[in-house]
Protein backbone atom coordinates (compact mmCIF):
# COMPACT_ATOMS: atom_id res chain seq x y z
CA UNK A 1 0.00 0.00 0.00
CA UNK A 2 2.93 2.35 0.69
CA UNK A 3 4.02 2.10 -2.94
CA UNK A 4 0.53 3.08 -4.06
CA UNK A 5 0.67 6.11 -1.81
CA UNK A 6 4.06 7.02 -3.31
CA UNK A 7 2.63 6.70 -6.82
CA UNK A 8 -0.29 8.90 -5.81
CA UNK A 9 2.06 11.58 -4.45
CA UNK A 10 4.08 11.52 -7.69
CA UNK A 11 0.92 11.90 -9.77
CA UNK A 12 -0.30 14.81 -7.62
CA UNK A 13 3.10 16.51 -8.03
CA UNK A 14 2.84 16.08 -11.79
CA UNK A 15 -0.63 17.64 -11.73
CA UNK A 16 0.63 20.59 -9.71
CA UNK A 17 3.48 21.09 -12.18
CA UNK A 18 0.93 21.13 -14.99
CA UNK A 19 -1.07 23.85 -13.24
CA UNK A 20 2.07 25.94 -12.76
CA UNK A 21 2.99 25.56 -16.44
CA UNK A 22 -0.50 26.77 -17.37
CA UNK A 23 0.48 30.20 -16.11
CA UNK A 24 3.27 30.35 -18.68
CA UNK A 25 5.21 33.54 -19.08
CA UNK A 26 5.63 35.53 -22.28
CA UNK A 27 8.62 37.28 -23.81
CA UNK A 28 7.80 40.57 -25.48
CA UNK A 29 10.14 42.13 -28.04
CA UNK A 30 10.16 45.83 -27.16
CA UNK A 31 8.98 47.90 -30.13
CA UNK A 32 8.30 44.72 -32.15
CA UNK A 33 10.13 45.07 -35.51
CA UNK A 34 11.40 48.56 -34.61
CA UNK A 35 13.43 47.21 -31.70
CA UNK A 36 14.98 49.56 -29.13
CA UNK A 37 16.13 52.58 -31.14
CA UNK A 38 15.69 56.33 -31.17
CA UNK A 39 12.26 57.06 -32.68
CA UNK A 40 11.73 59.40 -35.60
CA UNK A 41 10.60 62.94 -34.82
CA UNK A 42 6.91 62.06 -35.29
CA UNK A 43 7.07 58.88 -33.18
CA UNK A 44 8.16 60.19 -29.81
CA UNK A 45 5.57 58.11 -27.91
CA UNK A 46 6.05 54.92 -29.92
CA UNK A 47 7.22 52.75 -27.00
CA UNK A 48 4.41 53.68 -24.64
CA UNK A 49 1.90 53.19 -27.45
CA UNK A 50 3.46 49.75 -28.00
CA UNK A 51 3.20 48.94 -24.26
CA UNK A 52 -0.41 50.13 -24.04
CA UNK A 53 -1.42 47.30 -26.39
CA UNK A 54 0.21 44.61 -24.21
CA UNK A 55 -0.61 43.03 -20.86
CA UNK A 56 2.50 42.38 -18.81
CA UNK A 57 2.44 40.01 -15.86
CA UNK A 58 4.93 38.95 -13.23
CA UNK A 59 7.15 36.28 -14.82
CA UNK A 60 7.05 37.79 -18.31
CA UNK A 61 10.22 39.15 -19.95
CA UNK A 62 11.06 42.10 -22.17
CA UNK A 63 13.57 41.64 -24.99
CA UNK A 64 15.43 44.80 -25.97
CA UNK A 65 17.29 44.53 -29.32
CA UNK A 66 19.61 47.45 -30.08
CA UNK A 67 22.94 48.59 -31.56
CA UNK A 68 25.21 51.36 -30.25
CA UNK A 69 22.75 52.04 -27.46
CA UNK A 70 21.84 50.90 -23.96
CA UNK A 71 18.86 50.19 -21.71
CA UNK A 72 18.61 51.81 -18.30
CA UNK A 73 16.08 50.95 -15.63
CA UNK A 74 15.40 54.18 -13.75
CA UNK A 75 13.01 55.58 -11.16
CA UNK A 76 10.04 57.79 -12.04
CA UNK A 77 12.09 60.99 -11.83
CA UNK A 78 14.81 59.51 -14.04
CA UNK A 79 12.15 58.61 -16.61
CA UNK A 80 10.36 61.97 -16.74
CA UNK A 81 13.56 64.06 -16.64
CA UNK A 82 15.68 61.66 -18.74
CA UNK A 83 18.30 61.33 -15.99
CA UNK A 84 20.72 58.57 -16.94
CA UNK A 85 23.35 59.27 -14.27
CA UNK A 86 21.95 57.04 -11.50
CA UNK A 87 20.16 54.02 -13.04
CA UNK A 88 18.74 51.15 -11.01
CA UNK A 89 20.15 48.79 -13.67
CA UNK A 90 22.14 49.34 -16.85
CA UNK A 91 22.56 47.09 -19.91
CA UNK A 92 24.61 47.56 -23.07
CA UNK A 93 24.99 44.07 -24.54
CA UNK A 94 22.84 44.66 -27.64
CA UNK A 95 20.20 42.11 -26.66
CA UNK A 96 18.88 42.48 -23.15
CA UNK A 97 16.26 40.17 -21.64
CA UNK A 98 14.67 41.84 -18.62
CA UNK A 99 12.52 39.61 -16.38
CA UNK A 100 9.47 41.28 -14.84
CA UNK A 101 9.69 40.03 -11.27
CA UNK A 102 7.18 42.16 -9.33
CA UNK A 103 3.97 44.07 -10.00
CA UNK A 104 3.99 47.81 -10.54
CA UNK A 105 5.46 50.40 -12.88
CA UNK A 106 8.95 49.92 -14.33
CA UNK A 107 10.67 52.79 -16.13
CA UNK A 108 13.19 52.30 -18.98
CA UNK A 109 15.21 54.89 -20.89
CA UNK A 110 18.05 54.89 -23.39
CA UNK A 111 21.45 55.71 -21.95
CA UNK A 112 22.52 57.57 -25.11
CA UNK A 113 22.38 61.36 -24.68
CA UNK A 114 19.21 62.92 -26.14
CA UNK A 115 17.64 59.56 -27.14
CA UNK A 116 15.36 59.64 -24.08
CA UNK A 117 14.32 63.24 -24.77
CA UNK A 118 13.56 62.22 -28.34
CA UNK A 119 11.18 59.47 -27.13
CA UNK A 120 13.32 56.39 -26.50
CA UNK A 121 11.75 55.57 -23.16
CA UNK A 122 9.16 53.14 -21.92
CA UNK A 123 6.86 52.62 -18.93
CA UNK A 124 5.71 49.06 -18.30
CA UNK A 125 2.83 48.34 -15.91
CA UNK A 126 3.34 44.81 -14.57
CA UNK A 127 0.26 43.04 -13.24
CA UNK A 128 0.35 40.43 -10.48
CA UNK A 129 -0.53 36.89 -11.49
CA UNK A 130 -4.15 35.94 -10.91
CA UNK A 131 -5.90 32.66 -11.65
CA UNK A 132 -8.26 32.55 -14.61
CA UNK A 133 -11.81 33.49 -13.69
CA UNK A 134 -14.35 30.68 -13.42
CA UNK A 135 -16.93 30.29 -16.23
CA UNK A 136 -19.73 32.80 -15.81
CA UNK A 137 -17.61 35.09 -13.65
CA UNK A 138 -17.39 38.64 -14.92
CA UNK A 139 -14.06 40.22 -13.83
CA UNK A 140 -15.54 43.74 -13.75
CA UNK A 141 -18.29 42.81 -11.29
CA UNK A 142 -17.92 45.28 -8.41
CA UNK A 143 -19.78 43.20 -5.83
CA UNK A 144 -17.90 39.93 -6.34
CA UNK A 145 -15.01 39.10 -4.03
CA UNK A 146 -11.45 38.96 -5.30
CA UNK A 147 -10.42 35.49 -6.52
CA UNK A 148 -8.20 33.41 -4.29
CA UNK A 149 -4.56 33.34 -5.41
CA UNK A 150 -4.64 29.53 -5.17
CA UNK A 151 -6.80 27.30 -7.37
CA UNK A 152 -10.06 26.23 -5.73
CA UNK A 153 -10.69 22.58 -4.92
CA UNK A 154 -13.27 22.50 -7.71
CA UNK A 155 -10.65 23.65 -10.20
CA UNK A 156 -8.13 21.13 -8.91
CA UNK A 157 -10.68 18.30 -8.99
CA UNK A 158 -11.53 19.02 -12.62
CA UNK A 159 -7.92 18.68 -13.71
CA UNK A 160 -7.55 15.64 -16.01
CA UNK A 161 -4.23 14.74 -14.42
CA UNK A 162 -5.73 14.63 -10.94
CA UNK A 163 -8.68 12.59 -12.15
CA UNK A 164 -6.23 10.17 -13.75
CA UNK A 165 -4.27 9.99 -10.49
CA UNK A 166 -7.41 9.27 -8.47
CA UNK A 167 -8.58 6.62 -10.92
CA UNK A 168 -5.17 4.97 -10.85
CA UNK A 169 -5.18 4.98 -7.05
CA UNK A 170 -8.65 3.42 -6.92
CA UNK A 171 -7.69 0.74 -9.43
CA UNK A 172 -4.45 -0.08 -7.66
CA UNK A 173 -6.14 -0.11 -4.26
CA UNK A 174 -8.90 -2.44 -5.45
CA UNK A 175 -6.28 -4.72 -7.05
CA UNK A 176 -4.36 -4.78 -3.79
CA UNK A 177 -7.52 -5.61 -1.82
CA UNK A 178 -8.25 -8.57 -4.14
CA UNK A 179 -4.76 -10.00 -3.55
CA UNK A 180 -5.25 -10.07 0.22
PDB file of N, CA and C in Angstrom, residues 7-8 19 22 29-30 49 75 81 85 99 105 109-110 122 129 136 149 152 154-156 176:
ATOM      1  N   UNK A   7       3.067   6.448  -5.445  1.00  0.00           N
ATOM      2  CA  UNK A   7       2.631   6.703  -6.818  1.00  0.00           C
ATOM      3  C   UNK A   7       1.629   7.853  -6.846  1.00  0.00           C
ATOM      4  N   UNK A   8       0.700   7.849  -5.883  1.00  0.00           N
ATOM      5  CA  UNK A   8      -0.293   8.902  -5.810  1.00  0.00           C
ATOM      6  C   UNK A   8       0.365  10.263  -5.601  1.00  0.00           C
ATOM      7  N   UNK A  19      -0.350  22.605 -13.547  1.00  0.00           N
ATOM      8  CA  UNK A  19      -1.067  23.847 -13.236  1.00  0.00           C
ATOM      9  C   UNK A  19      -0.130  25.030 -13.218  1.00  0.00           C
ATOM     10  N   UNK A  22       0.622  26.110 -16.709  1.00  0.00           N
ATOM     11  CA  UNK A  22      -0.505  26.768 -17.371  1.00  0.00           C
ATOM     12  C   UNK A  22      -0.393  28.283 -17.274  1.00  0.00           C
ATOM     13  N   UNK A  29       9.060  41.381 -27.386  1.00  0.00           N
ATOM     14  CA  UNK A  29      10.137  42.131 -28.041  1.00  0.00           C
ATOM     15  C   UNK A  29       9.741  43.605 -28.054  1.00  0.00           C
ATOM     16  N   UNK A  30      10.477  44.407 -27.305  1.00  0.00           N
ATOM     17  CA  UNK A  30      10.159  45.830 -27.162  1.00  0.00           C
ATOM     18  C   UNK A  30      10.187  46.515 -28.530  1.00  0.00           C
ATOM     19  N   UNK A  49       3.023  53.669 -26.646  1.00  0.00           N
ATOM     20  CA  UNK A  49       1.901  53.190 -27.447  1.00  0.00           C
ATOM     21  C   UNK A  49       2.008  51.679 -27.624  1.00  0.00           C
ATOM     22  N   UNK A  75      14.197  55.270 -11.955  1.00  0.00           N
ATOM     23  CA  UNK A  75      13.010  55.579 -11.164  1.00  0.00           C
ATOM     24  C   UNK A  75      12.133  56.550 -11.954  1.00  0.00           C
ATOM     25  N   UNK A  81      12.540  63.033 -16.404  1.00  0.00           N
ATOM     26  CA  UNK A  81      13.560  64.058 -16.636  1.00  0.00           C
ATOM     27  C   UNK A  81      14.743  63.529 -17.448  1.00  0.00           C
ATOM     28  N   UNK A  85      22.149  59.319 -15.110  1.00  0.00           N
ATOM     29  CA  UNK A  85      23.351  59.268 -14.267  1.00  0.00           C
ATOM     30  C   UNK A  85      23.270  58.304 -13.092  1.00  0.00           C
ATOM     31  N   UNK A  99      13.611  40.376 -17.003  1.00  0.00           N
ATOM     32  CA  UNK A  99      12.523  39.614 -16.382  1.00  0.00           C
ATOM     33  C   UNK A  99      11.698  40.523 -15.470  1.00  0.00           C
ATOM     34  N   UNK A 105       4.900  49.683 -11.733  1.00  0.00           N
ATOM     35  CA  UNK A 105       5.462  50.397 -12.878  1.00  0.00           C
ATOM     36  C   UNK A 105       6.974  50.228 -12.915  1.00  0.00           C
ATOM     37  N   UNK A 109      14.780  53.838 -19.977  1.00  0.00           N
ATOM     38  CA  UNK A 109      15.211  54.894 -20.893  1.00  0.00           C
ATOM     39  C   UNK A 109      16.469  54.430 -21.618  1.00  0.00           C
ATOM     40  N   UNK A 110      16.777  55.100 -22.709  1.00  0.00           N
ATOM     41  CA  UNK A 110      18.048  54.895 -23.392  1.00  0.00           C
ATOM     42  C   UNK A 110      19.133  55.642 -22.627  1.00  0.00           C
ATOM     43  N   UNK A 122      10.276  54.080 -22.009  1.00  0.00           N
ATOM     44  CA  UNK A 122       9.159  53.138 -21.918  1.00  0.00           C
ATOM     45  C   UNK A 122       8.739  52.970 -20.465  1.00  0.00           C
ATOM     46  N   UNK A 129       0.125  38.072 -10.947  1.00  0.00           N
ATOM     47  CA  UNK A 129      -0.531  36.890 -11.494  1.00  0.00           C
ATOM     48  C   UNK A 129      -1.826  36.623 -10.747  1.00  0.00           C
ATOM     49  N   UNK A 136     -18.608  32.025 -16.289  1.00  0.00           N
ATOM     50  CA  UNK A 136     -19.730  32.796 -15.809  1.00  0.00           C
ATOM     51  C   UNK A 136     -19.331  33.941 -14.905  1.00  0.00           C
ATOM     52  N   UNK A 149      -5.770  33.515  -4.603  1.00  0.00           N
ATOM     53  CA  UNK A 149      -4.558  33.341  -5.411  1.00  0.00           C
ATOM     54  C   UNK A 149      -4.238  31.875  -5.678  1.00  0.00           C
ATOM     55  N   UNK A 152      -9.068  26.800  -6.627  1.00  0.00           N
ATOM     56  CA  UNK A 152     -10.057  26.232  -5.725  1.00  0.00           C
ATOM     57  C   UNK A 152     -10.052  24.720  -5.844  1.00  0.00           C
ATOM     58  N   UNK A 154     -12.506  22.889  -6.533  1.00  0.00           N
ATOM     59  CA  UNK A 154     -13.274  22.500  -7.712  1.00  0.00           C
ATOM     60  C   UNK A 154     -12.402  22.548  -8.952  1.00  0.00           C
ATOM     61  N   UNK A 155     -11.545  23.562  -9.061  1.00  0.00           N
ATOM     62  CA  UNK A 155     -10.648  23.654 -10.204  1.00  0.00           C
ATOM     63  C   UNK A 155      -9.657  22.501 -10.198  1.00  0.00           C
ATOM     64  N   UNK A 156      -9.105  22.213  -9.012  1.00  0.00           N
ATOM     65  CA  UNK A 156      -8.135  21.132  -8.905  1.00  0.00           C
ATOM     66  C   UNK A 156      -8.789  19.793  -9.236  1.00  0.00           C
ATOM     67  N   UNK A 176      -5.075  -4.382  -4.988  1.00  0.00           N
ATOM     68  CA  UNK A 176      -4.356  -4.776  -3.789  1.00  0.00           C
ATOM     69  C   UNK A 176      -5.296  -5.485  -2.824  1.00  0.00           C
TER      70      UNK A 176
END
